[in-house]
């Protein structure tokens, strides 16, 4: 059921959308299932203004300091960070793999671009995830309509610009439908230029 | 309505605002 609206104090800078912060951690080696993924997903905060965002963010652990197999998800209010959610089920995500050491800076740039509406794709963005893994960190940006090539191209180009990535960084797109089929988030992806 | 757009520099300035503490 929908959560109540987040109140914004007079004078606060309201964001275009309200967002929820989620955290999840998976025991390494354990088979991921929809059920245990759902159980591991914890809602840790909600914000609707720039001031509320910074109040949460300044208390959040930076990706570089998180244990492996942890994920932070920042999603628009009403959208659960699951493939099966109504807003996600026809969507997909851009995947950017980062070598260790880049995640905290890139993640911050990613969030600021999302909250600041720099993607200019209307309501297409659902949320973003930073996934801390053993040998790499992965940023993903989820959008509603995987088939909308104009939108996914625009998201990719904005991502490249705001993350300030090295020019040879490979970006991959994966539909949530494909993730559901092969039960994996980052395997069997479609490299940029498909 | 109008889309609320914030540039990165503005958001970064707001980080140090006492209101965000």
PDB file of N, CA, C and O in Angstrom, chain A residues 107-146:
ATOM      1  N   UNK A 107      28.826   7.511  -7.594  1.00  0.00           N
ATOM      2  CA  UNK A 107      27.481   7.339  -7.035  1.00  0.00           C
ATOM      3  C   UNK A 107      26.887   8.699  -6.661  1.00  0.00           C
ATOM      4  O   UNK A 107      25.732   8.984  -6.940  1.00  0.00           O
ATOM      5  N   UNK A 108      27.719   9.543  -6.046  1.00  0.00           N
ATOM      6  CA  UNK A 108      27.234  10.870  -5.686  1.00  0.00           C
ATOM      7  C   UNK A 108      26.843  11.665  -6.937  1.00  0.00           C
ATOM      8  O   UNK A 108      25.779  12.290  -6.980  1.00  0.00           O
ATOM      9  N   UNK A 109      27.684  11.610  -7.966  1.00  0.00           N
ATOM     10  CA  UNK A 109      27.355  12.309  -9.217  1.00  0.00           C
ATOM     11  C   UNK A 109      26.065  11.769  -9.825  1.00  0.00           C
ATOM     12  O   UNK A 109      25.247  12.519 -10.359  1.00  0.00           O
ATOM     13  N   UNK A 110      25.897  10.473  -9.737  1.00  0.00           N
ATOM     14  CA  UNK A 110      24.700   9.821 -10.270  1.00  0.00           C
ATOM     15  C   UNK A 110      23.439  10.327  -9.565  1.00  0.00           C
ATOM     16  O   UNK A 110      22.469  10.737 -10.204  1.00  0.00           O
ATOM     17  N   UNK A 111      23.479  10.315  -8.246  1.00  0.00           N
ATOM     18  CA  UNK A 111      22.288  10.721  -7.480  1.00  0.00           C
ATOM     19  C   UNK A 111      21.958  12.187  -7.725  1.00  0.00           C
ATOM     20  O   UNK A 111      20.803  12.545  -7.914  1.00  0.00           O
ATOM     21  N   UNK A 112      22.991  13.024  -7.719  1.00  0.00           N
ATOM     22  CA  UNK A 112      22.725  14.458  -7.908  1.00  0.00           C
ATOM     23  C   UNK A 112      22.097  14.714  -9.276  1.00  0.00           C
ATOM     24  O   UNK A 112      21.209  15.557  -9.409  1.00  0.00           O
ATOM     25  N   UNK A 113      22.534  13.979 -10.285  1.00  0.00           N
ATOM     26  CA  UNK A 113      21.950  14.142 -11.625  1.00  0.00           C
ATOM     27  C   UNK A 113      20.494  13.681 -11.638  1.00  0.00           C
ATOM     28  O   UNK A 113      19.639  14.294 -12.279  1.00  0.00           O
ATOM     29  N   UNK A 114      20.215  12.613 -10.904  1.00  0.00           N
ATOM     30  CA  UNK A 114      18.833  12.097 -10.875  1.00  0.00           C
ATOM     31  C   UNK A 114      17.920  13.060 -10.109  1.00  0.00           C
ATOM     32  O   UNK A 114      16.868  13.450 -10.618  1.00  0.00           O
ATOM     33  N   UNK A 115      18.334  13.462  -8.921  1.00  0.00           N
ATOM     34  CA  UNK A 115      17.483  14.351  -8.115  1.00  0.00           C
ATOM     35  C   UNK A 115      17.318  15.710  -8.785  1.00  0.00           C
ATOM     36  O   UNK A 115      16.272  16.344  -8.665  1.00  0.00           O
ATOM     37  N   UNK A 116      18.363  16.156  -9.472  1.00  0.00           N
ATOM     38  CA  UNK A 116      18.333  17.456 -10.139  1.00  0.00           C
ATOM     39  C   UNK A 116      17.655  17.435 -11.492  1.00  0.00           C
ATOM     40  O   UNK A 116      17.613  18.436 -12.177  1.00  0.00           O
ATOM     41  N   UNK A 117      17.130  16.256 -11.892  1.00  0.00           N
ATOM     42  CA  UNK A 117      16.401  16.118 -13.174  1.00  0.00           C
ATOM     43  C   UNK A 117      17.268  16.437 -14.381  1.00  0.00           C
ATOM     44  O   UNK A 117      16.835  17.079 -15.330  1.00  0.00           O
ATOM     45  N   UNK A 118      18.520  15.970 -14.349  1.00  0.00           N
ATOM     46  CA  UNK A 118      19.417  16.241 -15.463  1.00  0.00           C
ATOM     47  C   UNK A 118      19.204  15.287 -16.641  1.00  0.00           C
ATOM     48  O   UNK A 118      19.734  15.509 -17.718  1.00  0.00           O
ATOM     49  N   UNK A 119      18.453  14.220 -16.440  1.00  0.00           N
ATOM     50  CA  UNK A 119      18.292  13.235 -17.517  1.00  0.00           C
ATOM     51  C   UNK A 119      17.282  13.680 -18.574  1.00  0.00           C
ATOM     52  O   UNK A 119      17.364  13.251 -19.720  1.00  0.00           O
ATOM     53  N   UNK A 120      16.354  14.527 -18.182  1.00  0.00           N
ATOM     54  CA  UNK A 120      15.380  15.091 -19.123  1.00  0.00           C
ATOM     55  C   UNK A 120      14.631  14.014 -19.919  1.00  0.00           C
ATOM     56  O   UNK A 120      14.523  14.086 -21.140  1.00  0.00           O
ATOM     57  N   UNK A 121      14.162  13.004 -19.226  1.00  0.00           N
ATOM     58  CA  UNK A 121      13.385  11.953 -19.900  1.00  0.00           C
ATOM     59  C   UNK A 121      12.012  11.779 -19.239  1.00  0.00           C
ATOM     60  O   UNK A 121      11.470  10.675 -19.185  1.00  0.00           O
ATOM     61  N   UNK A 122      11.476  12.884 -18.749  1.00  0.00           N
ATOM     62  CA  UNK A 122      10.153  12.833 -18.141  1.00  0.00           C
ATOM     63  C   UNK A 122      10.144  11.901 -16.945  1.00  0.00           C
ATOM     64  O   UNK A 122      11.038  11.952 -16.101  1.00  0.00           O
ATOM     65  N   UNK A 123       9.160  11.015 -16.893  1.00  0.00           N
ATOM     66  CA  UNK A 123       9.024  10.117 -15.743  1.00  0.00           C
ATOM     67  C   UNK A 123       9.715   8.778 -15.965  1.00  0.00           C
ATOM     68  O   UNK A 123       9.479   7.825 -15.230  1.00  0.00           O
ATOM     69  N   UNK A 124      10.557   8.698 -16.980  1.00  0.00           N
ATOM     70  CA  UNK A 124      11.136   7.391 -17.337  1.00  0.00           C
ATOM     71  C   UNK A 124      12.074   6.800 -16.284  1.00  0.00           C
ATOM     72  O   UNK A 124      12.153   5.591 -16.133  1.00  0.00           O
ATOM     73  N   UNK A 125      12.801   7.647 -15.566  1.00  0.00           N
ATOM     74  CA  UNK A 125      13.743   7.111 -14.573  1.00  0.00           C
ATOM     75  C   UNK A 125      12.972   6.554 -13.373  1.00  0.00           C
ATOM     76  O   UNK A 125      12.096   7.231 -12.829  1.00  0.00           O
ATOM     77  N   UNK A 126      13.285   5.320 -12.987  1.00  0.00           N
ATOM     78  CA  UNK A 126      12.657   4.715 -11.809  1.00  0.00           C
ATOM     79  C   UNK A 126      13.544   4.872 -10.572  1.00  0.00           C
ATOM     80  O   UNK A 126      13.047   5.085  -9.465  1.00  0.00           O
ATOM     81  N   UNK A 127      14.837   4.731 -10.766  1.00  0.00           N
ATOM     82  CA  UNK A 127      15.751   4.822  -9.636  1.00  0.00           C
ATOM     83  C   UNK A 127      17.149   4.404 -10.032  1.00  0.00           C
ATOM     84  O   UNK A 127      17.409   4.111 -11.203  1.00  0.00           O
ATOM     85  N   UNK A 128      18.026   4.399  -9.035  1.00  0.00           N
ATOM     86  CA  UNK A 128      19.421   4.027  -9.279  1.00  0.00           C
ATOM     87  C   UNK A 128      19.919   3.149  -8.141  1.00  0.00           C
ATOM     88  O   UNK A 128      19.411   3.224  -7.019  1.00  0.00           O
ATOM     89  N   UNK A 129      20.896   2.309  -8.466  1.00  0.00           N
ATOM     90  CA  UNK A 129      21.431   1.352  -7.493  1.00  0.00           C
ATOM     91  C   UNK A 129      22.949   1.385  -7.545  1.00  0.00           C
ATOM     92  O   UNK A 129      23.530   1.463  -8.631  1.00  0.00           O
ATOM     93  N   UNK A 130      23.577   1.331  -6.372  1.00  0.00           N
ATOM     94  CA  UNK A 130      25.017   1.050  -6.338  1.00  0.00           C
ATOM     95  C   UNK A 130      25.180  -0.330  -5.703  1.00  0.00           C
ATOM     96  O   UNK A 130      24.660  -0.596  -4.620  1.00  0.00           O
ATOM     97  N   UNK A 131      25.855  -1.206  -6.424  1.00  0.00           N
ATOM     98  CA  UNK A 131      26.052  -2.586  -5.972  1.00  0.00           C
ATOM     99  C   UNK A 131      27.526  -2.786  -5.674  1.00  0.00           C
ATOM    100  O   UNK A 131      28.356  -2.680  -6.566  1.00  0.00           O
ATOM    101  N   UNK A 132      27.825  -3.053  -4.439  1.00  0.00           N
ATOM    102  CA  UNK A 132      29.210  -3.260  -4.031  1.00  0.00           C
ATOM    103  C   UNK A 132      29.513  -4.747  -4.117  1.00  0.00           C
ATOM    104  O   UNK A 132      28.833  -5.567  -3.488  1.00  0.00           O
ATOM    105  N   UNK A 133      30.490  -5.088  -4.943  1.00  0.00           N
ATOM    106  CA  UNK A 133      30.841  -6.491  -5.123  1.00  0.00           C
ATOM    107  C   UNK A 133      32.313  -6.678  -4.778  1.00  0.00           C
ATOM    108  O   UNK A 133      33.019  -5.729  -4.489  1.00  0.00           O
ATOM    109  N   UNK A 134      32.765  -7.922  -4.853  1.00  0.00           N
ATOM    110  CA  UNK A 134      34.109  -8.243  -4.382  1.00  0.00           C
ATOM    111  C   UNK A 134      35.192  -7.514  -5.177  1.00  0.00           C
ATOM    112  O   UNK A 134      36.063  -6.864  -4.621  1.00  0.00           O
ATOM    113  N   UNK A 135      35.088  -7.576  -6.512  1.00  0.00           N
ATOM    114  CA  UNK A 135      36.152  -7.024  -7.334  1.00  0.00           C
ATOM    115  C   UNK A 135      35.788  -5.740  -8.063  1.00  0.00           C
ATOM    116  O   UNK A 135      36.619  -5.143  -8.729  1.00  0.00           O
ATOM    117  N   UNK A 136      34.535  -5.362  -8.003  1.00  0.00           N
ATOM    118  CA  UNK A 136      34.099  -4.160  -8.725  1.00  0.00           C
ATOM    119  C   UNK A 136      32.863  -3.589  -8.037  1.00  0.00           C
ATOM    120  O   UNK A 136      32.267  -4.244  -7.181  1.00  0.00           O
ATOM    121  N   UNK A 137      32.536  -2.367  -8.395  1.00  0.00           N
ATOM    122  CA  UNK A 137      31.292  -1.760  -7.944  1.00  0.00           C
ATOM    123  C   UNK A 137      30.486  -1.452  -9.200  1.00  0.00           C
ATOM    124  O   UNK A 137      31.059  -1.144 -10.249  1.00  0.00           O
ATOM    125  N   UNK A 138      29.168  -1.534  -9.088  1.00  0.00           N
ATOM    126  CA  UNK A 138      28.335  -1.389 -10.279  1.00  0.00           C
ATOM    127  C   UNK A 138      27.227  -0.372 -10.008  1.00  0.00           C
ATOM    128  O   UNK A 138      26.497  -0.497  -9.023  1.00  0.00           O
ATOM    129  N   UNK A 139      27.140   0.619 -10.881  1.00  0.00           N
ATOM    130  CA  UNK A 139      26.025   1.567 -10.806  1.00  0.00           C
ATOM    131  C   UNK A 139      25.008   1.169 -11.869  1.00  0.00           C
ATOM    132  O   UNK A 139      25.376   0.928 -13.020  1.00  0.00           O
ATOM    133  N   UNK A 140      23.749   1.088 -11.485  1.00  0.00           N
ATOM    134  CA  UNK A 140      22.700   0.840 -12.481  1.00  0.00           C
ATOM    135  C   UNK A 140      21.620   1.910 -12.372  1.00  0.00           C
ATOM    136  O   UNK A 140      21.299   2.361 -11.279  1.00  0.00           O
ATOM    137  N   UNK A 141      21.104   2.269 -13.529  1.00  0.00           N
ATOM    138  CA  UNK A 141      20.003   3.234 -13.605  1.00  0.00           C
ATOM    139  C   UNK A 141      18.828   2.537 -14.259  1.00  0.00           C
ATOM    140  O   UNK A 141      18.947   2.037 -15.380  1.00  0.00           O
ATOM    141  N   UNK A 142      17.728   2.487 -13.553  1.00  0.00           N
ATOM    142  CA  UNK A 142      16.551   1.760 -14.034  1.00  0.00           C
ATOM    143  C   UNK A 142      15.573   2.724 -14.707  1.00  0.00           C
ATOM    144  O   UNK A 142      15.306   3.808 -14.176  1.00  0.00           O
ATOM    145  N   UNK A 143      15.046   2.295 -15.848  1.00  0.00           N
ATOM    146  CA  UNK A 143      13.986   3.094 -16.487  1.00  0.00           C
ATOM    147  C   UNK A 143      12.780   2.219 -16.819  1.00  0.00           C
ATOM    148  O   UNK A 143      12.864   0.992 -16.834  1.00  0.00           O
ATOM    149  N   UNK A 144      11.661   2.895 -17.078  1.00  0.00           N
ATOM    150  CA  UNK A 144      10.378   2.206 -17.198  1.00  0.00           C
ATOM    151  C   UNK A 144      10.213   1.386 -18.474  1.00  0.00           C
ATOM    152  O   UNK A 144       9.602   0.332 -18.472  1.00  0.00           O
ATOM    153  N   UNK A 145      10.730   1.927 -19.602  1.00  0.00           N
ATOM    154  CA  UNK A 145      10.388   1.336 -20.895  1.00  0.00           C
ATOM    155  C   UNK A 145      11.655   0.921 -21.644  1.00  0.00           C
ATOM    156  O   UNK A 145      12.318   1.764 -22.258  1.00  0.00           O
ATOM    157  N   UNK A 146      11.947  -0.360 -21.574  1.00  0.00           N
ATOM    158  CA  UNK A 146      13.186  -0.855 -22.189  1.00  0.00           C
ATOM    159  C   UNK A 146      13.177  -0.668 -23.706  1.00  0.00           C
ATOM    160  O   UNK A 146      14.227  -0.500 -24.331  1.00  0.00           O
TER     161      UNK A 146
END
